[in-house]
Coordinates of C-alpha atoms and ligand atoms in Angstrom, one line a residue:
X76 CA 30.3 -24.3 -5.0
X77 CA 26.9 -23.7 -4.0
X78 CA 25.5 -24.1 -0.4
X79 CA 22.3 -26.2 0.0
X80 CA 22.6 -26.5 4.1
X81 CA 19.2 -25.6 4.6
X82 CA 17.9 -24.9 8.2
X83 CA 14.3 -25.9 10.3
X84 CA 12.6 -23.9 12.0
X85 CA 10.7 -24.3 14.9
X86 CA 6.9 -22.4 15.1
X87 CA 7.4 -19.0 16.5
X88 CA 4.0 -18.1 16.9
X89 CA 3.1 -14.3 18.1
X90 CA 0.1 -13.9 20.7
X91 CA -2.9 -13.1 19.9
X92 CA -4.0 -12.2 23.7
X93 CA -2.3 -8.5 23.2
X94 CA -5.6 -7.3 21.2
X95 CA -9.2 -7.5 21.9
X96 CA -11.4 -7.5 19.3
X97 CA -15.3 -6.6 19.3
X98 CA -18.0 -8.9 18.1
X99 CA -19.4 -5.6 16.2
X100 CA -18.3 -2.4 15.6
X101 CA -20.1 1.2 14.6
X102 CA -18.7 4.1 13.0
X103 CA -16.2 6.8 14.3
X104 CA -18.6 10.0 14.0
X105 CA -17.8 13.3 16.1
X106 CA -15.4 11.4 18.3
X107 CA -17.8 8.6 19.1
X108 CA -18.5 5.3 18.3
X109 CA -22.1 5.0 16.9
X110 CA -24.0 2.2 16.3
X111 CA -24.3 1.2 12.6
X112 CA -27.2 -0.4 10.6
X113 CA -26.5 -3.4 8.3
X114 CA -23.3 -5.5 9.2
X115 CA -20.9 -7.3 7.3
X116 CA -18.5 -9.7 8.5
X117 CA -14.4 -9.0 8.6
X118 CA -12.5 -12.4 8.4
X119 CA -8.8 -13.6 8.9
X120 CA -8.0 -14.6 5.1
X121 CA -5.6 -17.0 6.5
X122 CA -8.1 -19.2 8.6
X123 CA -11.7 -17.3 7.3
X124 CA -12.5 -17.1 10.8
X125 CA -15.1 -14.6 11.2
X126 CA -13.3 -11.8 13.2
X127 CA -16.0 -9.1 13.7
X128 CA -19.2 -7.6 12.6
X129 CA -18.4 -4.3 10.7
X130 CA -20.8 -1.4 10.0
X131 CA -22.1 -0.8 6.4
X132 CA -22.4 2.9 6.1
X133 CA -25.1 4.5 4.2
X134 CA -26.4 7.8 3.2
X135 CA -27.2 9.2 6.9
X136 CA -24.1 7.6 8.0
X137 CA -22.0 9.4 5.9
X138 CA -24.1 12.7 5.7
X139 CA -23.7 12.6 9.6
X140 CA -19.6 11.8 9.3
X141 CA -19.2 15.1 6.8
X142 CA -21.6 17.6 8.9
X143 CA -19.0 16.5 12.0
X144 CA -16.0 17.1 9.9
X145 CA -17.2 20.2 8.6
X146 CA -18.1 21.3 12.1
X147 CA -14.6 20.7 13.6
X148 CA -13.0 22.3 11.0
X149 CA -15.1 25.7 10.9
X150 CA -15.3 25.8 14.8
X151 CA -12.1 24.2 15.7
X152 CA -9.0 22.5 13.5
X153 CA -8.7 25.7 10.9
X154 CA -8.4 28.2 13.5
X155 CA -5.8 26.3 15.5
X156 CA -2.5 27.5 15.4
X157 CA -0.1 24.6 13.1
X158 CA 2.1 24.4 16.2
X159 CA -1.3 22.9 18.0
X160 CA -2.1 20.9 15.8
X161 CA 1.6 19.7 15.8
X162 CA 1.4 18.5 19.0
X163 CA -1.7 16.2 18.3
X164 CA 0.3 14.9 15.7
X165 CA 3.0 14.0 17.5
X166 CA 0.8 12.5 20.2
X167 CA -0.6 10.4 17.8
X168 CA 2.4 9.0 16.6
X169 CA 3.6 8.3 20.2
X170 CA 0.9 6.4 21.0
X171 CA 0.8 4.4 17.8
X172 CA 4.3 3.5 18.8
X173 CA 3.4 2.3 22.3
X174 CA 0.5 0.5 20.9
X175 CA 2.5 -0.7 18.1
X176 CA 1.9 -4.7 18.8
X177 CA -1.3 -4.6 19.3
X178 CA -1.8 -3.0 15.8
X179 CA 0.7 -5.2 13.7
X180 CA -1.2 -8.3 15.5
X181 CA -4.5 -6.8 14.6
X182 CA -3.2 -5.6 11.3
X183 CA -1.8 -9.3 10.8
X184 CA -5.3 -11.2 11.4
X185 CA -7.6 -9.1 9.2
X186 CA -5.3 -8.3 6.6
X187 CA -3.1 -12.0 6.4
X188 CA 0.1 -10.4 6.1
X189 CA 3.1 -11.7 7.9
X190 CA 3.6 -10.7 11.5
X191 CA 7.3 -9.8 10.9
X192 CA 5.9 -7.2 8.2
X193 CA 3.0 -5.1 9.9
X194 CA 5.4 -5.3 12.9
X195 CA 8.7 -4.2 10.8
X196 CA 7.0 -2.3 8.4
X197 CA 3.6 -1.4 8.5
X198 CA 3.1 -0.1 11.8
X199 CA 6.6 1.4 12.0
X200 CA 5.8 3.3 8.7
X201 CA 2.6 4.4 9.6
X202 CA 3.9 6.2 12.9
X203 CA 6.4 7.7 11.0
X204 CA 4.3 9.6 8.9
X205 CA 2.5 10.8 11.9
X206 CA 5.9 12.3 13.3
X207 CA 6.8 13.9 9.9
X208 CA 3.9 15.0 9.3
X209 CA 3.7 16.6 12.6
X210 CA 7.1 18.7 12.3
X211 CA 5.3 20.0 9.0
X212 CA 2.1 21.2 10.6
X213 CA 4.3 24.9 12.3
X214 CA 6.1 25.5 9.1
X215 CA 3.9 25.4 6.1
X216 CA 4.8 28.9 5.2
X217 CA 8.4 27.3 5.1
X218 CA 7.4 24.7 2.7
X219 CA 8.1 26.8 -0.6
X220 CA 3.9 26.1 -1.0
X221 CA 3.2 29.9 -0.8
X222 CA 3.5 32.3 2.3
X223 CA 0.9 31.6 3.8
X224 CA -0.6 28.0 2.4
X225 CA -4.7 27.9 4.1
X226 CA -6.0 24.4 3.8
X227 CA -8.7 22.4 1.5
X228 CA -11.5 21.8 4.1
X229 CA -12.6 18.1 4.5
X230 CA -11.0 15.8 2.7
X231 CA -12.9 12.3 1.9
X232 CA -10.3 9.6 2.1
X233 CA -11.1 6.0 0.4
X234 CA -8.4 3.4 1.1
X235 CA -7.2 0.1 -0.2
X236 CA -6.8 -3.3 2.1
X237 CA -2.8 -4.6 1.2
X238 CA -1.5 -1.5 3.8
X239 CA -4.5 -0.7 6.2
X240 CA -3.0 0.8 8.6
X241 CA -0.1 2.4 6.5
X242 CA -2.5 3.7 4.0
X243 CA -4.6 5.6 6.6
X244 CA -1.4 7.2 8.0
X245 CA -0.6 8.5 4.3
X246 CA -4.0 10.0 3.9
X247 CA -4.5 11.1 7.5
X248 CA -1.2 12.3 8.6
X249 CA -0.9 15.2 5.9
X250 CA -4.4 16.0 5.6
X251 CA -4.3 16.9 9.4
X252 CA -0.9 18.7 9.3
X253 CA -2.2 21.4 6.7
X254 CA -5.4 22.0 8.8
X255 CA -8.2 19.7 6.9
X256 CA -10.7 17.5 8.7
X257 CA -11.6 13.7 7.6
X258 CA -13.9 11.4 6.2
X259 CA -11.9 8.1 5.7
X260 CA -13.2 5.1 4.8
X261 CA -11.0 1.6 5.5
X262 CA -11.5 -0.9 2.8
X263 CA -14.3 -3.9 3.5
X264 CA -11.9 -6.9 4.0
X265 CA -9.1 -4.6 6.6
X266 CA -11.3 -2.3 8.5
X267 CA -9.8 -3.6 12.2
X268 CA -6.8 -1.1 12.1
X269 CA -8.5 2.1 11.4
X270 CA -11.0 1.5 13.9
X271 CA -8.4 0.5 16.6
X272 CA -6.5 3.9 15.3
X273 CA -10.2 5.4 15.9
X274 CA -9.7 4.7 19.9
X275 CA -6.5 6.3 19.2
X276 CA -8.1 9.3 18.4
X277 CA -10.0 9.5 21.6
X278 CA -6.7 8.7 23.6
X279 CA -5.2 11.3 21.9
X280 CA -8.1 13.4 22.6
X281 CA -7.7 15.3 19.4
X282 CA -10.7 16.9 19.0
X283 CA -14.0 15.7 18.0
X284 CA -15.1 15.4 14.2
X285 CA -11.2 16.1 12.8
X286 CA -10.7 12.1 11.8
X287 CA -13.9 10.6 11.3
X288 CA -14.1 6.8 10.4
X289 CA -17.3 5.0 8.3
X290 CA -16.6 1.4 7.3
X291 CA -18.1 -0.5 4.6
X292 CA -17.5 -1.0 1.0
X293 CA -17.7 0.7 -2.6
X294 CA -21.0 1.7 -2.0
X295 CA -20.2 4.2 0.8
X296 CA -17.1 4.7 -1.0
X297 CA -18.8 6.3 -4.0
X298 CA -21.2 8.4 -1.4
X299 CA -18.3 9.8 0.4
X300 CA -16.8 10.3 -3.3
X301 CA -20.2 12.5 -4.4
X302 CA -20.7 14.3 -1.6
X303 CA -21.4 17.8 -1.7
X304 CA -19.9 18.6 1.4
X305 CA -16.8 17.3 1.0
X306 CA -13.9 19.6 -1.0
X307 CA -11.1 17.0 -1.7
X308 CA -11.0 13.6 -2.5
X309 CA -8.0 11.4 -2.0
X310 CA -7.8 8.1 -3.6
X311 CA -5.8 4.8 -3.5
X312 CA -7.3 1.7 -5.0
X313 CA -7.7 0.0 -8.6
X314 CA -7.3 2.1 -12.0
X315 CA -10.7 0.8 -12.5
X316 CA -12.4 2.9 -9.2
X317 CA -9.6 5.7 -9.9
X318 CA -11.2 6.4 -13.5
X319 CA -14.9 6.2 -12.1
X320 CA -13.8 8.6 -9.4
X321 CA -11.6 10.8 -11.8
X322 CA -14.9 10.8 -13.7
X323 CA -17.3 11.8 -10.8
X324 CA -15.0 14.7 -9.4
X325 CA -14.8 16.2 -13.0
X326 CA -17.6 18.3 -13.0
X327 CA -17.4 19.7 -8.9
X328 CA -15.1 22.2 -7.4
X329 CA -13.5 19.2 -5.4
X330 CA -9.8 17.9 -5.7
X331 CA -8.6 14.7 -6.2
X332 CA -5.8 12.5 -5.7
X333 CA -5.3 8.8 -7.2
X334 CA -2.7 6.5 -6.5
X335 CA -3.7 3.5 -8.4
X336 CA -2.1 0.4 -10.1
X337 CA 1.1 -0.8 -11.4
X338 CA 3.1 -3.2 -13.4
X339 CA 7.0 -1.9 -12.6
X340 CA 10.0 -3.3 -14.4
X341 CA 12.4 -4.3 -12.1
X342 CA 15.2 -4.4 -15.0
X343 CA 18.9 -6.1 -14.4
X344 CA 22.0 -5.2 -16.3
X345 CA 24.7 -7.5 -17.0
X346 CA 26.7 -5.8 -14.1
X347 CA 24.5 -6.0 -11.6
X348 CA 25.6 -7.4 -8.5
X349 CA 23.6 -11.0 -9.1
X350 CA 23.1 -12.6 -5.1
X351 CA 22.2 -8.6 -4.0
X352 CA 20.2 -8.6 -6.8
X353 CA 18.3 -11.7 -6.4
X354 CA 16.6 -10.5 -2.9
X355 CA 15.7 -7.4 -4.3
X356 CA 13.8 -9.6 -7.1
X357 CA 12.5 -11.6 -3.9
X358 CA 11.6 -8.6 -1.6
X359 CA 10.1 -6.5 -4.9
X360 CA 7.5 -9.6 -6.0
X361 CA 6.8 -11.5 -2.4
X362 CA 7.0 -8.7 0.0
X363 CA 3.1 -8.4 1.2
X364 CA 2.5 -11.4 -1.0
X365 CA 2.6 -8.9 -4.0
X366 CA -0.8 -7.5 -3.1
X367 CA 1.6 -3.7 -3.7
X368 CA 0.6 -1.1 -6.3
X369 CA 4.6 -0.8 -6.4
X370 CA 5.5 -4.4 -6.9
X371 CA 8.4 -5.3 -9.2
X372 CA 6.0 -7.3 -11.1
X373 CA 7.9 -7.2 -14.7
X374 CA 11.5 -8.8 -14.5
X375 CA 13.7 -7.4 -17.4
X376 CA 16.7 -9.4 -17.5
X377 CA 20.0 -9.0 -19.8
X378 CA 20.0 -11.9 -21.8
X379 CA 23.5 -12.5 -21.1
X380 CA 22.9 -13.1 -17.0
X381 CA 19.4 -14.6 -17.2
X382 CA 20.1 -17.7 -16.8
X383 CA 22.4 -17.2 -14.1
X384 CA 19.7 -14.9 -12.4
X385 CA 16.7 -17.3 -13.0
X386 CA 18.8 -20.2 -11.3
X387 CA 19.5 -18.2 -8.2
X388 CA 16.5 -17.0 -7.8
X389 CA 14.9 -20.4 -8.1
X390 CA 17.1 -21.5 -5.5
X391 CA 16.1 -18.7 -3.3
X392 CA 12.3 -19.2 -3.9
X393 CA 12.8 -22.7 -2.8
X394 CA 13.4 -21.3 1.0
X395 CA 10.6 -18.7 1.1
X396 CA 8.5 -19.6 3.6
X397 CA 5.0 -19.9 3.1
X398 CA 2.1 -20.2 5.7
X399 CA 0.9 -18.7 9.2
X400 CA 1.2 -15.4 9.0
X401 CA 1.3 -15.2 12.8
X402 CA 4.6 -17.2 12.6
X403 CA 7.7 -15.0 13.1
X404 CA 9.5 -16.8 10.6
X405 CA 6.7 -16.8 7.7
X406 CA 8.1 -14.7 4.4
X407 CA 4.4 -15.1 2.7
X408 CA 1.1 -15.0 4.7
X409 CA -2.4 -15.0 3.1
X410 CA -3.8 -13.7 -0.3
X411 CA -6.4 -11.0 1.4
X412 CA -9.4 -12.3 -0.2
X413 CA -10.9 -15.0 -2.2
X414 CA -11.8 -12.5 -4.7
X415 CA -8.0 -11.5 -4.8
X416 CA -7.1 -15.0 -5.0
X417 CA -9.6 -15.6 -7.8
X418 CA -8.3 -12.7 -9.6
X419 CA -4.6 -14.5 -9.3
X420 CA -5.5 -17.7 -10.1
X421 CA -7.2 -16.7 -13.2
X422 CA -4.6 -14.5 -15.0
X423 CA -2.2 -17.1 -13.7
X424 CA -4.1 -19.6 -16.0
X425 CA -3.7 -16.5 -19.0
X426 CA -0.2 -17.3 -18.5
X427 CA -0.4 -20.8 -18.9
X428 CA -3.1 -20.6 -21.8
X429 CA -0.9 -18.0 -23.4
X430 CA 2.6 -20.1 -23.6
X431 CA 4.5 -18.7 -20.8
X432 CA 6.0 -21.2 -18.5
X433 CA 5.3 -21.3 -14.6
X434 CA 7.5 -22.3 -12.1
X435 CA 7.0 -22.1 -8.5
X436 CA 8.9 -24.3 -5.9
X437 CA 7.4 -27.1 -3.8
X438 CA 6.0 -25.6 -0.9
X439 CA 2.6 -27.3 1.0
X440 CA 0.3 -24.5 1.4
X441 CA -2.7 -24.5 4.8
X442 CA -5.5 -26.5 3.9
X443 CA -8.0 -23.5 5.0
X444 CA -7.8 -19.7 4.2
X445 CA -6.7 -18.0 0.7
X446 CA -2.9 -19.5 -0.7
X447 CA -0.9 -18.9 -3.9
X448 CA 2.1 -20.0 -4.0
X449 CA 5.1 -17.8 -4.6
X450 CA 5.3 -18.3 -9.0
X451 CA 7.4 -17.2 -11.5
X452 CA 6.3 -17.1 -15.6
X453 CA 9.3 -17.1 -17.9
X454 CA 9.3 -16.9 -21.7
X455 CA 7.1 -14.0 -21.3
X456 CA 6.5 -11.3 -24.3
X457 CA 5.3 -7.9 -24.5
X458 CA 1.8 -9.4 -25.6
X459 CA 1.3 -11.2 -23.1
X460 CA -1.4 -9.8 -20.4
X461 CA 0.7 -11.7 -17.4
X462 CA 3.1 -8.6 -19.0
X463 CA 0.4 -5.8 -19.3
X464 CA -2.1 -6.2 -16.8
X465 CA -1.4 -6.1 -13.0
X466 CA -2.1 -9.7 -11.2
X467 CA -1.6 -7.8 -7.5
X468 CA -0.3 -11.4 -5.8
X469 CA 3.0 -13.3 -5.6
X470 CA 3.5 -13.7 -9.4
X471 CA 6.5 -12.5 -11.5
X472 CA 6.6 -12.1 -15.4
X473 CA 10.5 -12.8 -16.6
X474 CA 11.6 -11.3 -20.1
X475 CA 14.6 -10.6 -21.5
X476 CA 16.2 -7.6 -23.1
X477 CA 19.6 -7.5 -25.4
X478 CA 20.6 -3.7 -25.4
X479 CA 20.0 -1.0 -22.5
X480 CA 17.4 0.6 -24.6
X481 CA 15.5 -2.1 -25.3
X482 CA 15.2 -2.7 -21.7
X483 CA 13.9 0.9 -21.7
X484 CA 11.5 0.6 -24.2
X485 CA 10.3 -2.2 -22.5
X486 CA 9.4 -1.1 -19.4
X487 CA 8.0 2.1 -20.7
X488 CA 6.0 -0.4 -23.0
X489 CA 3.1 -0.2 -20.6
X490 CA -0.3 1.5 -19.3
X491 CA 1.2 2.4 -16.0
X492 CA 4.2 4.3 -14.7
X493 CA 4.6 3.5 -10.8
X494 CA 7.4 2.5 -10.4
X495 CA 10.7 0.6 -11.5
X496 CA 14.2 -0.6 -10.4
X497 CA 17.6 -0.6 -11.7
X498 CA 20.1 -3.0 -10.7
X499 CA 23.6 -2.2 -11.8
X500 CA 26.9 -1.6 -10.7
X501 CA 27.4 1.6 -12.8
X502 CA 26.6 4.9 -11.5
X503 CA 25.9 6.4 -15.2
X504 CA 24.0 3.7 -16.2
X505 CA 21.8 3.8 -13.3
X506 CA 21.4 8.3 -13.9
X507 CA 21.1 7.4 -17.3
X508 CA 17.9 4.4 -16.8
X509 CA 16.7 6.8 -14.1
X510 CA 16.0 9.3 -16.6
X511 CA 14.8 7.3 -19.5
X512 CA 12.0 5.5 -17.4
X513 CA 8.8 6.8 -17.0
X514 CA 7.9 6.2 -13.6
X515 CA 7.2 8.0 -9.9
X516 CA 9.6 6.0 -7.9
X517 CA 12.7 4.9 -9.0
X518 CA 15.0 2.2 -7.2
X519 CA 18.4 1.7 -8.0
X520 CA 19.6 -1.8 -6.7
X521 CA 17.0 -1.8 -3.4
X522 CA 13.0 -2.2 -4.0
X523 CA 10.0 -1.4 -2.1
X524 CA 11.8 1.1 0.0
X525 CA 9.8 4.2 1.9
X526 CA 9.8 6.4 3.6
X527 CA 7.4 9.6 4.6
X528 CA 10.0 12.4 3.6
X529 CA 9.9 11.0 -0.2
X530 CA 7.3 12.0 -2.5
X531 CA 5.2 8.6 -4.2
X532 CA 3.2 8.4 -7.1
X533 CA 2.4 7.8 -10.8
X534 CA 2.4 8.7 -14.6
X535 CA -0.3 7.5 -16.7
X536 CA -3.2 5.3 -15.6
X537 CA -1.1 4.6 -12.2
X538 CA -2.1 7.5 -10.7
X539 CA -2.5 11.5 -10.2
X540 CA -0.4 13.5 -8.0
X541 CA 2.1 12.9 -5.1
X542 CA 1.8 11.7 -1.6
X543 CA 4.5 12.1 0.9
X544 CA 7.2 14.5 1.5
X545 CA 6.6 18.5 0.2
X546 CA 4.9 17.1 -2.6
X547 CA 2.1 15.5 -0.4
X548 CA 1.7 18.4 1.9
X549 CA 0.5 20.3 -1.4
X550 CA -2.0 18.0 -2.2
X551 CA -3.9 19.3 0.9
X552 CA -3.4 23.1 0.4
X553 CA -5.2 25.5 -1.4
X554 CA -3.8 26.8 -5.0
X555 CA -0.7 24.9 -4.5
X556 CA -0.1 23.1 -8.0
X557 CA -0.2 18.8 -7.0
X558 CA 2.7 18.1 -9.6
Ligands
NAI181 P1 -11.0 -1.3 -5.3 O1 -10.3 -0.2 -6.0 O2 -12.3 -1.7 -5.6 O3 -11.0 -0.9 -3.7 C1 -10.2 0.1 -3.1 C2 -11.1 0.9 -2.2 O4 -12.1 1.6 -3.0 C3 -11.9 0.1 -1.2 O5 -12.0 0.9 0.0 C4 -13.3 0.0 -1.8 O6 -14.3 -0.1 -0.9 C5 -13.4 1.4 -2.5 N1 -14.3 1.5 -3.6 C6 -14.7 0.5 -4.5 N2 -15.5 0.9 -5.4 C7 -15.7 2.3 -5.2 C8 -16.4 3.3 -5.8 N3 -17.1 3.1 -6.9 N4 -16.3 4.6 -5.4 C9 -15.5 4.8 -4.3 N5 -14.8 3.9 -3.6 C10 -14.9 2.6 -4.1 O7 -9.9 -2.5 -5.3 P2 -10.3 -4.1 -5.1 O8 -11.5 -4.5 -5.8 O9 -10.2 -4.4 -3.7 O10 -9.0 -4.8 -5.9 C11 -9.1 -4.9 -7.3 C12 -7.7 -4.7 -7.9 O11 -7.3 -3.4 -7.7 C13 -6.6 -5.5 -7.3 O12 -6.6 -6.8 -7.9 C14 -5.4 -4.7 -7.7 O13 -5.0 -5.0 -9.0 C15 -5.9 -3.3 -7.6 N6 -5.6 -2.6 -6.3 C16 -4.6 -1.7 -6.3 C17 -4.3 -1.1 -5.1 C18 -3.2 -0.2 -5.0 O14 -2.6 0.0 -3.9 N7 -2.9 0.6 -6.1 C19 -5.0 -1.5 -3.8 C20 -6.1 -2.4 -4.0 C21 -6.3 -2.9 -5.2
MG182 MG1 -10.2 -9.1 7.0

């Protein structure tokens, strides 16, 4: 018998009164704020209230974030015993966690996630890579990278908008535990968090010119990207950037890292356990309103549960909720951008245009800021570009599969190689997938689970190199292969 009690809930709005927000902000330069040039406006994709005024950085701008960086490295952070830099590291992550409500609120208005994420997820995450990282920074020599691993120098850090604050963190974090100084640079629409983690530097007092902060968009992406001055490059964004980048660093010195896109097969056997199964499909599509390089974005489904599958999970869609993503209770906040959600809607139409067939429950969605509802295509083929390409928002491609390999062939049947899940109730099986699949991260029936001690990254266009764990910590040290 099936259960369709379905419960109200009342608002359960979080404050907003916890963070104060400037009407304009500069650029984090030699442990100061200073003042920027040209400004460009940060909304709250869930209202498009303008939130602040944020800094475009330029040439100078930049030229003047890599001289401090350069400086605090030579004079300062490479000569400073790992243990020292340890305990900044640890003092960071502290007072991310005292400060953590004020960042998942903040994170929550530019960004248009759901409060229940940056506050369960996000922020939590993001101080946990500071306090891993930090028990790294005494024992590199320990870390089977060499006996005695030195670091790159300054690293130039360019990051994406669906995991602001997290995204820093996984850039930062390691990058300051081998002994490198930054340049990072927060992506246009989500700059609030990495500016607010800015102050944290000062609080910290870590000292000046390690983490330096310019805001603004590809533009000063692509100058922090050719600089001279800078030795390593580290990357997460579109395939599209990641190959212009790739292409950029190829003739220099500098190293790179690129985590980029994906289009991960979340593939379910006939054993799988079908109601644990079916929030795994859920929390791998509509966690962070799919805007996740990581996304289970590809459902492969055993023909002989399908049906069964598509039915619960229909009936599960129908109790996502959708709207404020201030709201406690909210599942699915705000598409980022209207670029974003002109980028959904349109390969949503491919799917339509195509001959796959949408479904997506009732649900009313706010009159003002960026909506999609949660969607699901079925009938979907190999062929079809709802199947190749990624969409990045809350839209799941169904297909089907008859024989094990077949589902392999499938999910290997694709440009990227991110990540995938396996959802069966058979050990073997699950070694067996594991090993046939040609992805970073592999799930076997959970999704979209991290943590800082486990390496993440790609094959093929998703990506170069690791980030996270022993894997990472290489990525920052000199001579120390990245794979
Ligand atoms: P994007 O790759 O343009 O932006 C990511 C970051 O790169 C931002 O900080 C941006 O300012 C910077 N950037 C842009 N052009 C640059 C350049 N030429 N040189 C250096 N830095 C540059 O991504 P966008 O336009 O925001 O999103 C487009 C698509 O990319 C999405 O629909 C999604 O499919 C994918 N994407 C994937 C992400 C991931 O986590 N793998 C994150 C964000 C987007
Ligand atoms: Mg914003």
């Amino acid at each position: 018998m099936e259960t369709t009690m379905t419960f109200e809930y009342a608002p359960a709005p979080e404050s907003r009164a916890i963070v104060t927000i400037k009407p304009k902000y500069g650029h984090f330069i030699g442990g100061k704020f200073v003042a920027g040039g040209k400004h460009f406006p940060t909304i709250n994709p869930a209202t498009e209230e303008v939130l602040s005024q944020i800094a475009l950085a330029g040439k100078a701008d930049v030229d003047a974030a890599v001289k401090a960086a350069r400086k605090a490295y030579t004079s300062t952070w490479s000569k400073m015993s790992g243990k020292e830099r340890g305990k900044y590291l640890y003092r960071i992550a502290r007072i991310m966690q005292e400060r953590a409500r004020e960042f998942a609120v903040l994170e929550t208005l530019d960004n248009g996630k759901p409060i229940r994420e940056s506050r369960d997820t996000d922020i939590p995450l993001a101080a946990a890579h500071f306090f891993y990282h930090a028990g790294w920074a005494d024992k590199l020599e320990y870390a089977g990278l060499g006996t005695s691993p030195k670091p790159l120098g300054v690293a130039g850090q360019i990051i994406p908008w669906n995991f602001p604050l997290l995204m820093l963190a996984w850039k930062v974090a390691p990058a300051l535990a081998a002994g490198n100084t930054v340049v990072l640079k927060p992506a246009e629409s989500t700059p609030l968090t990495a500016l607010l983690f800015a102050e944290v530097c000062q609080q910290a007092e870590l000292p000046a010119g390690v983490v330096n902060i310019v805001t603004g968009d590809g533009s000063t992406g692509a100058l922090i990207v050719n600089h001279p001055g800078i030795d390593k490059i580290a990357f997460t964004g579109s395939t599209e950037v990641g190959k212009i980048i790739a292409r950029a660093v190829a003739p220099t010195s500098k190293s790179v890292t690129l985590e980029l896109g994906g289009k991960a097969a979340n593939i379910v056997f006939d054993d799988a356990p079908i109601d644990e199964t079916v929030e795994g499909i859920v929390n791998g599509i509509f966690f962070n309103q799919g805007h996740v390089c990581c996304a289970g974005s590809r459902l492969l489904l055993q023909e002989s549960v399908a049906e069964e599958v598509l039915h619960k999970l229909k009936n599960r869609m129908e109790k996502i909720r959708v709207g404020d993503p201030m709201d406690k209770n909210t599942d699915v906040g705000a598409i980022n951008s209207k670029e974003q959600l002109a980028k959904i809607i349109e390969l949503a139409a491919v799917g339509d245009a195509e001959g796959a067939e949408r479904w997506s429950p009732a649900c009313s969605l706010p009159s003002k800021g960026f909506w999609f509802a949660p969607t699901i295509f079925t009938g979907v083929t190999q062929a079809h570009r709802i199947a190749r390409e990624e969409i990045f928002g809350p839209v799941l491609s169904v297909l089907t599969f008859r024989t094990p390999q077949e589902a392999i062939e499938k999910a290997n049947n694709t440009p990227f190689g991110l990540s995938a899940g396996i959802w069966s109730e058979k050990g073997s099986r699950t070694l067996w997938a594991s090993q046939q699949l040609r992805a970073g991260v592999i799930w076997a029936n959970t999704f979209n689970k991290f943590d800082p001690t486990s390496p993440f990254g790609g094959y093929k266009e998703s990506g170069w190199g690791r980030e996270g764990g022993r894997h990472g910590l290489a990525a920052y040290l000199k001579g120390v292969s990245h794979e």
